[in-house]
Coordinates of C-alpha atoms in Angstrom, one line a residue:
M1 CA 19.2 -45.0 42.8
H2 CA 20.8 -47.8 44.6
S3 CA 24.2 -49.1 43.8
G4 CA 24.1 -52.5 42.0
R5 CA 21.4 -53.7 39.6
E6 CA 18.0 -52.0 39.3
E7 CA 15.2 -53.4 37.2
V8 CA 13.4 -50.4 35.7
V9 CA 10.7 -49.2 33.3
I10 CA 11.2 -46.0 31.4
G11 CA 8.4 -43.7 30.3
I12 CA 8.8 -40.8 27.9
D13 CA 6.3 -38.0 27.3
S14 CA 7.3 -36.2 24.1
G15 CA 5.1 -33.2 23.9
S16 CA 5.0 -30.4 21.3
T17 CA 7.4 -28.2 23.3
T18 CA 8.7 -30.3 26.2
T19 CA 10.1 -33.8 27.0
K20 CA 9.5 -35.6 30.3
L21 CA 11.3 -38.8 31.1
I22 CA 10.6 -40.9 34.2
V23 CA 12.3 -44.1 35.4
V24 CA 10.6 -46.3 38.0
R25 CA 11.6 -49.5 39.8
A26 CA 10.0 -52.7 38.3
D27 CA 10.9 -55.2 41.0
K28 CA 7.8 -56.4 43.0
D29 CA 9.0 -55.1 46.4
H30 CA 9.5 -51.5 45.2
Q31 CA 7.4 -51.4 42.0
G32 CA 6.6 -47.9 40.8
E33 CA 9.1 -46.0 43.0
I34 CA 10.6 -43.1 41.0
I35 CA 14.4 -43.2 40.8
F36 CA 14.9 -40.6 38.1
S37 CA 13.0 -37.9 36.3
D38 CA 13.9 -35.3 33.7
Y39 CA 12.2 -32.3 32.2
S40 CA 13.5 -30.3 29.2
M41 CA 12.4 -28.1 26.3
N42 CA 12.4 -29.8 22.9
L43 CA 13.6 -26.7 21.0
G44 CA 12.1 -28.2 17.9
N45 CA 14.1 -31.4 18.1
P46 CA 12.3 -34.1 20.2
I47 CA 14.7 -36.8 19.3
H48 CA 17.7 -34.8 20.6
A49 CA 15.8 -33.9 23.7
V50 CA 15.1 -37.6 24.5
E51 CA 18.7 -38.5 23.7
Q52 CA 20.0 -35.8 26.1
A53 CA 17.6 -37.0 28.8
L54 CA 18.8 -40.6 28.4
K55 CA 22.4 -39.4 28.6
R56 CA 21.6 -37.6 31.9
L57 CA 20.0 -40.9 33.1
K58 CA 23.2 -42.8 32.2
Q59 CA 25.4 -40.3 34.0
K60 CA 23.3 -40.4 37.1
A61 CA 23.4 -44.3 37.1
E62 CA 27.2 -44.2 36.7
E63 CA 27.5 -41.7 39.6
S64 CA 25.4 -44.0 41.8
G65 CA 27.1 -47.2 40.8
T66 CA 23.9 -48.5 39.3
T67 CA 23.4 -50.9 36.4
L68 CA 20.0 -50.3 34.9
D69 CA 18.2 -53.4 33.6
I70 CA 15.4 -51.9 31.5
V71 CA 12.5 -54.3 31.5
G72 CA 10.0 -52.0 29.7
S73 CA 9.7 -48.7 27.9
C74 CA 6.8 -46.6 26.6
S75 CA 6.2 -43.2 25.0
T76 CA 3.3 -40.9 24.9
G77 CA 2.5 -37.4 23.8
Y78 CA 2.6 -35.5 20.5
G79 CA 5.8 -37.3 19.4
E80 CA 4.8 -40.7 20.7
E81 CA 5.3 -42.7 17.4
L82 CA 8.5 -40.8 16.5
I83 CA 10.1 -41.5 19.9
K84 CA 8.9 -45.1 20.0
A85 CA 10.5 -45.7 16.6
A86 CA 13.6 -43.7 17.1
F87 CA 14.5 -45.4 20.4
N88 CA 13.0 -48.8 19.7
L89 CA 10.6 -48.6 22.7
D90 CA 8.3 -51.4 23.7
D91 CA 5.0 -49.5 23.4
G92 CA 3.2 -46.2 22.9
I93 CA 0.1 -44.8 24.6
I94 CA -2.1 -42.1 23.1
V95 CA -4.2 -40.3 25.7
F96 CA -7.3 -38.4 24.6
L97 CA -9.4 -36.0 26.7
Q98 CA -12.9 -35.6 25.3
D99 CA -15.8 -33.6 26.6
V100 CA -13.9 -32.3 29.6
A101 CA -15.7 -29.6 31.5
I102 CA -13.9 -27.4 34.0
A103 CA -16.0 -26.1 36.8

């Protein structure tokens, strides 16, 4: 993270056992650059896991002197709708794998 203002997009994958959170730059010159990622176990409480990941993001931003300007957010995974509703995210994506053959 750079000190100052960062335009970012947050993505959250709330699976059945783990939570993954990623934050990427949204400005056109550095779009998609990862500035923060977090991986943790849900321990049966995906909302708490996301809350803790966001607290770690906030702490990292404060340590870096960064003001995060969140311009987009999305969830996916087993808890996609729950996390989208709980944290008022912009969107949710459901990913399906069908007829996948492994050679």
